[in-house]
Amino acid sequence: NPQPSQFASKSFPAVATTGWISTQTLGPSCQQRLPIHSHRSECSGEQAMQTDSSMQQVPVIGVMGGSFNPIHLGHVLLAVTVRETKPVDEVVVVPVFKHPVKTDLLPFEDRLAMCELALRGKGITVSAVEQETGESNVVMLQALRQKYTAGCQLFWVCGDDVFEWIESVKGQAMMKELDGLIVQRRLHRVSGDNFHKSPLDTAWLAAFGERNGLKIDVIFGELPHFSSTLVRNSPTN
């Protein structure tokens, strides 16, 4: 069994550039938060480990957006896993207010209330920022950043299906508003009870992080398979 000390750290490893990929499921070995002055500043591994009382410890916010139509156990487990094992100060769940494609969403107020109920007492924040902005992605992230200390870091918490659209125009615009990604490896249904994990090219992912100035952390531990579609289609629904 793993010793408690293996899980004591929740800090990202110090690295030479802002483009990196961590392949560790739980807290890497670095014991200190990177001292960063502003959004996407670069520092060497040695500099990252230096402490300076004049440096402000910038908050790191994990942002988990989605339709949550409805929220389910998989969402809750991912949010709590990130909160407990990654170097974030807060995890914020942001339900979509108006989806550009989906037309079968439950009312926003209902989805927001279900998120609050499902996450109550788990140390997770639920935000109605999209109701304030009326828009998702870039505009939402810009508005959310304004609610925190200047220079805060935003990490998008998501499943690995993000790689299907991350290089699109929308995806690239969104990446410019982020400091990093925390990506959960997911099981994808093939047919019936057959599932598989999509191939992950870690070399491409590291290069992508380097090009976009993003820190990328991949959670390889499996979470149980759930989906909002399964919940909506359940015979007991």
JSON list of N, CA and C in Angstrom, two decimals, residues 71-148:
[
{"chain": "A", "resi": 71, "resn": "ILE", "atom": "N", "xyz": [-26.00, 16.97, -13.73]},
{"chain": "A", "resi": 71, "resn": "ILE", "atom": "CA", "xyz": [-24.74, 16.59, -13.10]},
{"chain": "A", "resi": 71, "resn": "ILE", "atom": "C", "xyz": [-24.88, 15.16, -12.60]},
{"chain": "A", "resi": 72, "resn": "HIS", "atom": "N", "xyz": [-23.76, 14.40, -12.64]},
{"chain": "A", "resi": 72, "resn": "HIS", "atom": "CA", "xyz": [-23.81, 13.01, -12.18]},
{"chain": "A", "resi": 72, "resn": "HIS", "atom": "C", "xyz": [-22.56, 12.69, -11.37]},
{"chain": "A", "resi": 73, "resn": "LEU", "atom": "N", "xyz": [-22.48, 11.44, -10.90]},
{"chain": "A", "resi": 73, "resn": "LEU", "atom": "CA", "xyz": [-21.39, 11.04, -10.01]},
{"chain": "A", "resi": 73, "resn": "LEU", "atom": "C", "xyz": [-20.02, 11.22, -10.65]},
{"chain": "A", "resi": 74, "resn": "GLY", "atom": "N", "xyz": [-19.91, 10.98, -11.97]},
{"chain": "A", "resi": 74, "resn": "GLY", "atom": "CA", "xyz": [-18.63, 11.16, -12.64]},
{"chain": "A", "resi": 74, "resn": "GLY", "atom": "C", "xyz": [-18.13, 12.59, -12.52]},
{"chain": "A", "resi": 75, "resn": "HIS", "atom": "N", "xyz": [-19.03, 13.57, -12.69]},
{"chain": "A", "resi": 75, "resn": "HIS", "atom": "CA", "xyz": [-18.66, 14.99, -12.53]},
{"chain": "A", "resi": 75, "resn": "HIS", "atom": "C", "xyz": [-18.17, 15.25, -11.11]},
{"chain": "A", "resi": 76, "resn": "VAL", "atom": "N", "xyz": [-18.93, 14.73, -10.14]},
{"chain": "A", "resi": 76, "resn": "VAL", "atom": "CA", "xyz": [-18.59, 14.96, -8.73]},
{"chain": "A", "resi": 76, "resn": "VAL", "atom": "C", "xyz": [-17.23, 14.35, -8.39]},
{"chain": "A", "resi": 77, "resn": "LEU", "atom": "N", "xyz": [-17.00, 13.12, -8.84]},
{"chain": "A", "resi": 77, "resn": "LEU", "atom": "CA", "xyz": [-15.73, 12.46, -8.56]},
{"chain": "A", "resi": 77, "resn": "LEU", "atom": "C", "xyz": [-14.56, 13.21, -9.16]},
{"chain": "A", "resi": 78, "resn": "LEU", "atom": "N", "xyz": [-14.71, 13.71, -10.39]},
{"chain": "A", "resi": 78, "resn": "LEU", "atom": "CA", "xyz": [-13.62, 14.44, -11.02]},
{"chain": "A", "resi": 78, "resn": "LEU", "atom": "C", "xyz": [-13.34, 15.74, -10.27]},
{"chain": "A", "resi": 79, "resn": "ALA", "atom": "N", "xyz": [-14.37, 16.48, -9.93]},
{"chain": "A", "resi": 79, "resn": "ALA", "atom": "CA", "xyz": [-14.19, 17.73, -9.20]},
{"chain": "A", "resi": 79, "resn": "ALA", "atom": "C", "xyz": [-13.48, 17.51, -7.87]},
{"chain": "A", "resi": 80, "resn": "VAL", "atom": "N", "xyz": [-13.91, 16.49, -7.14]},
{"chain": "A", "resi": 80, "resn": "VAL", "atom": "CA", "xyz": [-13.32, 16.20, -5.83]},
{"chain": "A", "resi": 80, "resn": "VAL", "atom": "C", "xyz": [-11.89, 15.67, -5.99]},
{"chain": "A", "resi": 81, "resn": "THR", "atom": "N", "xyz": [-11.65, 14.84, -7.01]},
{"chain": "A", "resi": 81, "resn": "THR", "atom": "CA", "xyz": [-10.30, 14.33, -7.26]},
{"chain": "A", "resi": 81, "resn": "THR", "atom": "C", "xyz": [-9.32, 15.47, -7.51]},
{"chain": "A", "resi": 82, "resn": "VAL", "atom": "N", "xyz": [-9.72, 16.42, -8.33]},
{"chain": "A", "resi": 82, "resn": "VAL", "atom": "CA", "xyz": [-8.86, 17.57, -8.62]},
{"chain": "A", "resi": 82, "resn": "VAL", "atom": "C", "xyz": [-8.65, 18.40, -7.35]},
{"chain": "A", "resi": 83, "resn": "ARG", "atom": "N", "xyz": [-9.72, 18.63, -6.62]},
{"chain": "A", "resi": 83, "resn": "ARG", "atom": "CA", "xyz": [-9.62, 19.44, -5.40]},
{"chain": "A", "resi": 83, "resn": "ARG", "atom": "C", "xyz": [-8.67, 18.81, -4.38]},
{"chain": "A", "resi": 84, "resn": "GLU", "atom": "N", "xyz": [-8.70, 17.48, -4.29]},
{"chain": "A", "resi": 84, "resn": "GLU", "atom": "CA", "xyz": [-7.93, 16.81, -3.25]},
{"chain": "A", "resi": 84, "resn": "GLU", "atom": "C", "xyz": [-6.52, 16.40, -3.68]},
{"chain": "A", "resi": 85, "resn": "THR", "atom": "N", "xyz": [-6.24, 16.29, -4.96]},
{"chain": "A", "resi": 85, "resn": "THR", "atom": "CA", "xyz": [-4.95, 15.74, -5.39]},
{"chain": "A", "resi": 85, "resn": "THR", "atom": "C", "xyz": [-4.14, 16.67, -6.28]},
{"chain": "A", "resi": 86, "resn": "LYS", "atom": "N", "xyz": [-4.69, 17.79, -6.70]},
{"chain": "A", "resi": 86, "resn": "LYS", "atom": "CA", "xyz": [-3.96, 18.72, -7.57]},
{"chain": "A", "resi": 86, "resn": "LYS", "atom": "C", "xyz": [-3.70, 20.03, -6.84]},
{"chain": "A", "resi": 87, "resn": "PRO", "atom": "N", "xyz": [-2.68, 20.78, -7.27]},
{"chain": "A", "resi": 87, "resn": "PRO", "atom": "CA", "xyz": [-2.31, 22.01, -6.56]},
{"chain": "A", "resi": 87, "resn": "PRO", "atom": "C", "xyz": [-3.22, 23.18, -6.92]},
{"chain": "A", "resi": 88, "resn": "VAL", "atom": "N", "xyz": [-4.49, 23.03, -6.62]},
{"chain": "A", "resi": 88, "resn": "VAL", "atom": "CA", "xyz": [-5.44, 24.11, -6.86]},
{"chain": "A", "resi": 88, "resn": "VAL", "atom": "C", "xyz": [-5.95, 24.64, -5.53]},
{"chain": "A", "resi": 89, "resn": "ASP", "atom": "N", "xyz": [-6.26, 25.92, -5.51]},
{"chain": "A", "resi": 89, "resn": "ASP", "atom": "CA", "xyz": [-6.82, 26.52, -4.31]},
{"chain": "A", "resi": 89, "resn": "ASP", "atom": "C", "xyz": [-8.34, 26.38, -4.28]},
{"chain": "A", "resi": 90, "resn": "GLU", "atom": "N", "xyz": [-8.92, 26.20, -5.46]},
{"chain": "A", "resi": 90, "resn": "GLU", "atom": "CA", "xyz": [-10.37, 26.12, -5.55]},
{"chain": "A", "resi": 90, "resn": "GLU", "atom": "C", "xyz": [-10.74, 25.43, -6.85]},
{"chain": "A", "resi": 91, "resn": "VAL", "atom": "N", "xyz": [-11.84, 24.68, -6.82]},
{"chain": "A", "resi": 91, "resn": "VAL", "atom": "CA", "xyz": [-12.43, 24.13, -8.04]},
{"chain": "A", "resi": 91, "resn": "VAL", "atom": "C", "xyz": [-13.79, 24.78, -8.21]},
{"chain": "A", "resi": 92, "resn": "VAL", "atom": "N", "xyz": [-14.01, 25.36, -9.38]},
{"chain": "A", "resi": 92, "resn": "VAL", "atom": "CA", "xyz": [-15.26, 26.06, -9.68]},
{"chain": "A", "resi": 92, "resn": "VAL", "atom": "C", "xyz": [-16.00, 25.31, -10.78]},
{"chain": "A", "resi": 93, "resn": "VAL", "atom": "N", "xyz": [-17.21, 24.89, -10.49]},
{"chain": "A", "resi": 93, "resn": "VAL", "atom": "CA", "xyz": [-18.07, 24.24, -11.49]},
{"chain": "A", "resi": 93, "resn": "VAL", "atom": "C", "xyz": [-18.96, 25.31, -12.12]},
{"chain": "A", "resi": 94, "resn": "VAL", "atom": "N", "xyz": [-18.93, 25.38, -13.47]},
{"chain": "A", "resi": 94, "resn": "VAL", "atom": "CA", "xyz": [-19.64, 26.44, -14.19]},
{"chain": "A", "resi": 94, "resn": "VAL", "atom": "C", "xyz": [-20.63, 25.83, -15.18]},
{"chain": "A", "resi": 95, "resn": "PRO", "atom": "N", "xyz": [-21.91, 25.75, -14.82]},
{"chain": "A", "resi": 95, "resn": "PRO", "atom": "CA", "xyz": [-22.90, 25.24, -15.78]},
{"chain": "A", "resi": 95, "resn": "PRO", "atom": "C", "xyz": [-23.08, 26.20, -16.96]},
{"chain": "A", "resi": 96, "resn": "VAL", "atom": "N", "xyz": [-23.25, 25.63, -18.14]},
{"chain": "A", "resi": 96, "resn": "VAL", "atom": "CA", "xyz": [-23.51, 26.42, -19.34]},
{"chain": "A", "resi": 96, "resn": "VAL", "atom": "C", "xyz": [-24.87, 27.11, -19.20]},
{"chain": "A", "resi": 97, "resn": "PHE", "atom": "N", "xyz": [-24.93, 28.37, -19.54]},
{"chain": "A", "resi": 97, "resn": "PHE", "atom": "CA", "xyz": [-26.20, 29.10, -19.48]},
{"chain": "A", "resi": 97, "resn": "PHE", "atom": "C", "xyz": [-27.03, 28.86, -20.74]},
{"chain": "A", "resi": 98, "resn": "LYS", "atom": "N", "xyz": [-26.40, 29.06, -21.89]},
{"chain": "A", "resi": 98, "resn": "LYS", "atom": "CA", "xyz": [-27.08, 28.85, -23.17]},
{"chain": "A", "resi": 98, "resn": "LYS", "atom": "C", "xyz": [-26.12, 28.14, -24.10]},
{"chain": "A", "resi": 99, "resn": "HIS", "atom": "N", "xyz": [-26.41, 26.87, -24.40]},
{"chain": "A", "resi": 99, "resn": "HIS", "atom": "CA", "xyz": [-25.51, 26.08, -25.24]},
{"chain": "A", "resi": 99, "resn": "HIS", "atom": "C", "xyz": [-25.71, 26.45, -26.70]},
{"chain": "A", "resi": 100, "resn": "PRO", "atom": "N", "xyz": [-24.61, 26.61, -27.47]},
{"chain": "A", "resi": 100, "resn": "PRO", "atom": "CA", "xyz": [-24.73, 27.02, -28.87]},
{"chain": "A", "resi": 100, "resn": "PRO", "atom": "C", "xyz": [-25.33, 25.94, -29.77]},
{"chain": "A", "resi": 101, "resn": "VAL", "atom": "N", "xyz": [-25.32, 24.68, -29.31]},
{"chain": "A", "resi": 101, "resn": "VAL", "atom": "CA", "xyz": [-25.81, 23.59, -30.15]},
{"chain": "A", "resi": 101, "resn": "VAL", "atom": "C", "xyz": [-26.95, 22.81, -29.49]},
{"chain": "A", "resi": 102, "resn": "LYS", "atom": "N", "xyz": [-26.76, 22.40, -28.24]},
{"chain": "A", "resi": 102, "resn": "LYS", "atom": "CA", "xyz": [-27.76, 21.57, -27.57]},
{"chain": "A", "resi": 102, "resn": "LYS", "atom": "C", "xyz": [-29.05, 22.34, -27.33]},
{"chain": "A", "resi": 103, "resn": "THR", "atom": "N", "xyz": [-30.15, 21.70, -27.64]},
{"chain": "A", "resi": 103, "resn": "THR", "atom": "CA", "xyz": [-31.46, 22.33, -27.47]},
{"chain": "A", "resi": 103, "resn": "THR", "atom": "C", "xyz": [-32.33, 21.63, -26.43]},
{"chain": "A", "resi": 104, "resn": "ASP", "atom": "N", "xyz": [-31.81, 20.57, -25.83]},
{"chain": "A", "resi": 104, "resn": "ASP", "atom": "CA", "xyz": [-32.61, 19.78, -24.88]},
{"chain": "A", "resi": 104, "resn": "ASP", "atom": "C", "xyz": [-32.19, 20.00, -23.43]},
{"chain": "A", "resi": 105, "resn": "LEU", "atom": "N", "xyz": [-31.56, 21.13, -23.15]},
{"chain": "A", "resi": 105, "resn": "LEU", "atom": "CA", "xyz": [-31.08, 21.37, -21.80]},
{"chain": "A", "resi": 105, "resn": "LEU", "atom": "C", "xyz": [-32.24, 21.69, -20.86]},
{"chain": "A", "resi": 106, "resn": "LEU", "atom": "N", "xyz": [-32.13, 21.18, -19.64]},
{"chain": "A", "resi": 106, "resn": "LEU", "atom": "CA", "xyz": [-33.04, 21.58, -18.59]},
{"chain": "A", "resi": 106, "resn": "LEU", "atom": "C", "xyz": [-32.84, 23.07, -18.31]},
{"chain": "A", "resi": 107, "resn": "PRO", "atom": "N", "xyz": [-33.81, 23.73, -17.69]},
{"chain": "A", "resi": 107, "resn": "PRO", "atom": "CA", "xyz": [-33.64, 25.15, -17.36]},
{"chain": "A", "resi": 107, "resn": "PRO", "atom": "C", "xyz": [-32.35, 25.39, -16.57]},
{"chain": "A", "resi": 108, "resn": "PHE", "atom": "N", "xyz": [-31.71, 26.51, -16.83]},
{"chain": "A", "resi": 108, "resn": "PHE", "atom": "CA", "xyz": [-30.44, 26.81, -16.18]},
{"chain": "A", "resi": 108, "resn": "PHE", "atom": "C", "xyz": [-30.57, 26.77, -14.67]},
{"chain": "A", "resi": 109, "resn": "GLU", "atom": "N", "xyz": [-31.65, 27.34, -14.14]},
{"chain": "A", "resi": 109, "resn": "GLU", "atom": "CA", "xyz": [-31.83, 27.39, -12.69]},
{"chain": "A", "resi": 109, "resn": "GLU", "atom": "C", "xyz": [-31.88, 25.98, -12.09]},
{"chain": "A", "resi": 110, "resn": "ASP", "atom": "N", "xyz": [-32.47, 25.04, -12.81]},
{"chain": "A", "resi": 110, "resn": "ASP", "atom": "CA", "xyz": [-32.55, 23.66, -12.32]},
{"chain": "A", "resi": 110, "resn": "ASP", "atom": "C", "xyz": [-31.17, 23.00, -12.33]},
{"chain": "A", "resi": 111, "resn": "ARG", "atom": "N", "xyz": [-30.43, 23.19, -13.42]},
{"chain": "A", "resi": 111, "resn": "ARG", "atom": "CA", "xyz": [-29.09, 22.58, -13.51]},
{"chain": "A", "resi": 111, "resn": "ARG", "atom": "C", "xyz": [-28.16, 23.19, -12.48]},
{"chain": "A", "resi": 112, "resn": "LEU", "atom": "N", "xyz": [-28.28, 24.49, -12.25]},
{"chain": "A", "resi": 112, "resn": "LEU", "atom": "CA", "xyz": [-27.46, 25.15, -11.23]},
{"chain": "A", "resi": 112, "resn": "LEU", "atom": "C", "xyz": [-27.79, 24.60, -9.84]},
{"chain": "A", "resi": 113, "resn": "ALA", "atom": "N", "xyz": [-29.08, 24.45, -9.55]},
{"chain": "A", "resi": 113, "resn": "ALA", "atom": "CA", "xyz": [-29.50, 23.93, -8.24]},
{"chain": "A", "resi": 113, "resn": "ALA", "atom": "C", "xyz": [-29.04, 22.50, -8.04]},
{"chain": "A", "resi": 114, "resn": "MET", "atom": "N", "xyz": [-29.10, 21.67, -9.11]},
{"chain": "A", "resi": 114, "resn": "MET", "atom": "CA", "xyz": [-28.65, 20.28, -8.99]},
{"chain": "A", "resi": 114, "resn": "MET", "atom": "C", "xyz": [-27.15, 20.22, -8.72]},
{"chain": "A", "resi": 115, "resn": "CYS", "atom": "N", "xyz": [-26.38, 21.11, -9.36]},
{"chain": "A", "resi": 115, "resn": "CYS", "atom": "CA", "xyz": [-24.94, 21.16, -9.10]},
{"chain": "A", "resi": 115, "resn": "CYS", "atom": "C", "xyz": [-24.68, 21.53, -7.65]},
{"chain": "A", "resi": 116, "resn": "GLU", "atom": "N", "xyz": [-25.40, 22.51, -7.14]},
{"chain": "A", "resi": 116, "resn": "GLU", "atom": "CA", "xyz": [-25.20, 22.93, -5.75]},
{"chain": "A", "resi": 116, "resn": "GLU", "atom": "C", "xyz": [-25.55, 21.81, -4.78]},
{"chain": "A", "resi": 117, "resn": "LEU", "atom": "N", "xyz": [-26.62, 21.06, -5.07]},
{"chain": "A", "resi": 117, "resn": "LEU", "atom": "CA", "xyz": [-27.01, 19.95, -4.21]},
{"chain": "A", "resi": 117, "resn": "LEU", "atom": "C", "xyz": [-25.99, 18.81, -4.26]},
{"chain": "A", "resi": 118, "resn": "ALA", "atom": "N", "xyz": [-25.54, 18.47, -5.48]},
{"chain": "A", "resi": 118, "resn": "ALA", "atom": "CA", "xyz": [-24.61, 17.35, -5.64]},
{"chain": "A", "resi": 118, "resn": "ALA", "atom": "C", "xyz": [-23.26, 17.63, -5.02]},
{"chain": "A", "resi": 119, "resn": "LEU", "atom": "N", "xyz": [-22.85, 18.90, -4.97]},
{"chain": "A", "resi": 119, "resn": "LEU", "atom": "CA", "xyz": [-21.52, 19.26, -4.51]},
{"chain": "A", "resi": 119, "resn": "LEU", "atom": "C", "xyz": [-21.52, 19.87, -3.11]},
{"chain": "A", "resi": 120, "resn": "ARG", "atom": "N", "xyz": [-22.65, 19.92, -2.48]},
{"chain": "A", "resi": 120, "resn": "ARG", "atom": "CA", "xyz": [-22.75, 20.52, -1.15]},
{"chain": "A", "resi": 120, "resn": "ARG", "atom": "C", "xyz": [-21.84, 19.79, -0.17]},
{"chain": "A", "resi": 121, "resn": "GLY", "atom": "N", "xyz": [-21.07, 20.56, 0.59]},
{"chain": "A", "resi": 121, "resn": "GLY", "atom": "CA", "xyz": [-20.21, 19.99, 1.62]},
{"chain": "A", "resi": 121, "resn": "GLY", "atom": "C", "xyz": [-18.94, 19.35, 1.10]},
{"chain": "A", "resi": 122, "resn": "LYS", "atom": "N", "xyz": [-18.64, 19.52, -0.18]},
{"chain": "A", "resi": 122, "resn": "LYS", "atom": "CA", "xyz": [-17.45, 18.87, -0.76]},
{"chain": "A", "resi": 122, "resn": "LYS", "atom": "C", "xyz": [-16.34, 19.87, -1.08]},
{"chain": "A", "resi": 123, "resn": "GLY", "atom": "N", "xyz": [-16.50, 21.11, -0.68]},
{"chain": "A", "resi": 123, "resn": "GLY", "atom": "CA", "xyz": [-15.45, 22.11, -0.90]},
{"chain": "A", "resi": 123, "resn": "GLY", "atom": "C", "xyz": [-15.34, 22.57, -2.33]},
{"chain": "A", "resi": 124, "resn": "ILE", "atom": "N", "xyz": [-16.41, 22.43, -3.10]},
{"chain": "A", "resi": 124, "resn": "ILE", "atom": "CA", "xyz": [-16.43, 22.83, -4.51]},
{"chain": "A", "resi": 124, "resn": "ILE", "atom": "C", "xyz": [-17.36, 24.03, -4.66]},
{"chain": "A", "resi": 125, "resn": "THR", "atom": "N", "xyz": [-16.93, 25.03, -5.44]},
{"chain": "A", "resi": 125, "resn": "THR", "atom": "CA", "xyz": [-17.75, 26.21, -5.70]},
{"chain": "A", "resi": 125, "resn": "THR", "atom": "C", "xyz": [-18.57, 26.00, -6.97]},
{"chain": "A", "resi": 126, "resn": "VAL", "atom": "N", "xyz": [-19.82, 26.44, -6.95]},
{"chain": "A", "resi": 126, "resn": "VAL", "atom": "CA", "xyz": [-20.67, 26.43, -8.14]},
{"chain": "A", "resi": 126, "resn": "VAL", "atom": "C", "xyz": [-20.92, 27.88, -8.53]},
{"chain": "A", "resi": 127, "resn": "SER", "atom": "N", "xyz": [-20.63, 28.22, -9.78]},
{"chain": "A", "resi": 127, "resn": "SER", "atom": "CA", "xyz": [-20.72, 29.61, -10.23]},
{"chain": "A", "resi": 127, "resn": "SER", "atom": "C", "xyz": [-21.79, 29.79, -11.30]},
{"chain": "A", "resi": 128, "resn": "ALA", "atom": "N", "xyz": [-22.52, 30.90, -11.19]},
{"chain": "A", "resi": 128, "resn": "ALA", "atom": "CA", "xyz": [-23.52, 31.28, -12.20]},
{"chain": "A", "resi": 128, "resn": "ALA", "atom": "C", "xyz": [-22.96, 32.36, -13.13]},
{"chain": "A", "resi": 129, "resn": "VAL", "atom": "N", "xyz": [-21.64, 32.37, -13.30]},
{"chain": "A", "resi": 129, "resn": "VAL", "atom": "CA", "xyz": [-21.01, 33.43, -14.09]},
{"chain": "A", "resi": 129, "resn": "VAL", "atom": "C", "xyz": [-21.53, 33.46, -15.53]},
{"chain": "A", "resi": 130, "resn": "GLU", "atom": "N", "xyz": [-21.91, 32.30, -16.08]},
{"chain": "A", "resi": 130, "resn": "GLU", "atom": "CA", "xyz": [-22.41, 32.32, -17.47]},
{"chain": "A", "resi": 130, "resn": "GLU", "atom": "C", "xyz": [-23.76, 32.99, -17.57]},
{"chain": "A", "resi": 131, "resn": "GLN", "atom": "N", "xyz": [-24.53, 32.97, -16.51]},
{"chain": "A", "resi": 131, "resn": "GLN", "atom": "CA", "xyz": [-25.79, 33.70, -16.51]},
{"chain": "A", "resi": 131, "resn": "GLN", "atom": "C", "xyz": [-25.53, 35.20, -16.55]},
{"chain": "A", "resi": 132, "resn": "GLU", "atom": "N", "xyz": [-24.43, 35.61, -15.94]},
{"chain": "A", "resi": 132, "resn": "GLU", "atom": "CA", "xyz": [-24.06, 37.02, -15.93]},
{"chain": "A", "resi": 132, "resn": "GLU", "atom": "C", "xyz": [-23.55, 37.47, -17.30]},
{"chain": "A", "resi": 133, "resn": "THR", "atom": "N", "xyz": [-22.77, 36.60, -17.95]},
{"chain": "A", "resi": 133, "resn": "THR", "atom": "CA", "xyz": [-22.16, 36.99, -19.22]},
{"chain": "A", "resi": 133, "resn": "THR", "atom": "C", "xyz": [-23.03, 36.63, -20.43]},
{"chain": "A", "resi": 134, "resn": "GLY", "atom": "N", "xyz": [-23.84, 35.58, -20.28]},
{"chain": "A", "resi": 134, "resn": "GLY", "atom": "CA", "xyz": [-24.66, 35.13, -21.40]},
{"chain": "A", "resi": 134, "resn": "GLY", "atom": "C", "xyz": [-23.86, 34.38, -22.45]},
{"chain": "A", "resi": 135, "resn": "GLU", "atom": "N", "xyz": [-22.56, 34.17, -22.19]},
{"chain": "A", "resi": 135, "resn": "GLU", "atom": "CA", "xyz": [-21.69, 33.49, -23.14]},
{"chain": "A", "resi": 135, "resn": "GLU", "atom": "C", "xyz": [-20.77, 32.51, -22.42]},
{"chain": "A", "resi": 136, "resn": "SER", "atom": "N", "xyz": [-20.25, 31.55, -23.21]},
{"chain": "A", "resi": 136, "resn": "SER", "atom": "CA", "xyz": [-19.36, 30.53, -22.66]},
{"chain": "A", "resi": 136, "resn": "SER", "atom": "C", "xyz": [-17.92, 30.80, -23.08]},
{"chain": "A", "resi": 137, "resn": "ASN", "atom": "N", "xyz": [-17.06, 29.85, -22.71]},
{"chain": "A", "resi": 137, "resn": "ASN", "atom": "CA", "xyz": [-15.67, 29.80, -23.17]},
{"chain": "A", "resi": 137, "resn": "ASN", "atom": "C", "xyz": [-14.90, 31.09, -22.90]},
{"chain": "A", "resi": 138, "resn": "VAL", "atom": "N", "xyz": [-14.49, 31.81, -23.94]},
{"chain": "A", "resi": 138, "resn": "VAL", "atom": "CA", "xyz": [-13.59, 32.96, -23.78]},
{"chain": "A", "resi": 138, "resn": "VAL", "atom": "C", "xyz": [-14.19, 34.02, -22.87]},
{"chain": "A", "resi": 139, "resn": "VAL", "atom": "N", "xyz": [-15.40, 34.44, -23.15]},
{"chain": "A", "resi": 139, "resn": "VAL", "atom": "CA", "xyz": [-16.03, 35.52, -22.37]},
{"chain": "A", "resi": 139, "resn": "VAL", "atom": "C", "xyz": [-16.23, 35.07, -20.92]},
{"chain": "A", "resi": 140, "resn": "MET", "atom": "N", "xyz": [-16.64, 33.83, -20.74]},
{"chain": "A", "resi": 140, "resn": "MET", "atom": "CA", "xyz": [-16.84, 33.32, -19.38]},
{"chain": "A", "resi": 140, "resn": "MET", "atom": "C", "xyz": [-15.54, 33.30, -18.61]},
{"chain": "A", "resi": 141, "resn": "LEU", "atom": "N", "xyz": [-14.45, 32.82, -19.23]},
{"chain": "A", "resi": 141, "resn": "LEU", "atom": "CA", "xyz": [-13.17, 32.75, -18.55]},
{"chain": "A", "resi": 141, "resn": "LEU", "atom": "C", "xyz": [-12.65, 34.14, -18.19]},
{"chain": "A", "resi": 142, "resn": "GLN", "atom": "N", "xyz": [-12.84, 35.09, -19.09]},
{"chain": "A", "resi": 142, "resn": "GLN", "atom": "CA", "xyz": [-12.41, 36.46, -18.82]},
{"chain": "A", "resi": 142, "resn": "GLN", "atom": "C", "xyz": [-13.17, 37.03, -17.62]},
{"chain": "A", "resi": 143, "resn": "ALA", "atom": "N", "xyz": [-14.47, 36.78, -17.57]},
{"chain": "A", "resi": 143, "resn": "ALA", "atom": "CA", "xyz": [-15.29, 37.27, -16.46]},
{"chain": "A", "resi": 143, "resn": "ALA", "atom": "C", "xyz": [-14.92, 36.57, -15.16]},
{"chain": "A", "resi": 144, "resn": "LEU", "atom": "N", "xyz": [-14.65, 35.27, -15.23]},
{"chain": "A", "resi": 144, "resn": "LEU", "atom": "CA", "xyz": [-14.29, 34.52, -14.03]},
{"chain": "A", "resi": 144, "resn": "LEU", "atom": "C", "xyz": [-12.96, 35.00, -13.49]},
{"chain": "A", "resi": 145, "resn": "ARG", "atom": "N", "xyz": [-12.01, 35.27, -14.37]},
{"chain": "A", "resi": 145, "resn": "ARG", "atom": "CA", "xyz": [-10.70, 35.75, -13.92]},
{"chain": "A", "resi": 145, "resn": "ARG", "atom": "C", "xyz": [-10.82, 37.06, -13.14]},
{"chain": "A", "resi": 146, "resn": "GLN", "atom": "N", "xyz": [-11.75, 37.90, -13.54]},
{"chain": "A", "resi": 146, "resn": "GLN", "atom": "CA", "xyz": [-11.93, 39.18, -12.87]},
{"chain": "A", "resi": 146, "resn": "GLN", "atom": "C", "xyz": [-12.43, 39.04, -11.43]},
{"chain": "A", "resi": 147, "resn": "LYS", "atom": "N", "xyz": [-12.97, 37.88, -11.11]},
{"chain": "A", "resi": 147, "resn": "LYS", "atom": "CA", "xyz": [-13.51, 37.67, -9.77]},
{"chain": "A", "resi": 147, "resn": "LYS", "atom": "C", "xyz": [-12.44, 37.25, -8.76]},
{"chain": "A", "resi": 148, "resn": "TYR", "atom": "N", "xyz": [-11.23, 37.01, -9.25]},
{"chain": "A", "resi": 148, "resn": "TYR", "atom": "CA", "xyz": [-10.16, 36.54, -8.38]},
{"chain": "A", "resi": 148, "resn": "TYR", "atom": "C", "xyz": [-8.99, 37.52, -8.37]}
]
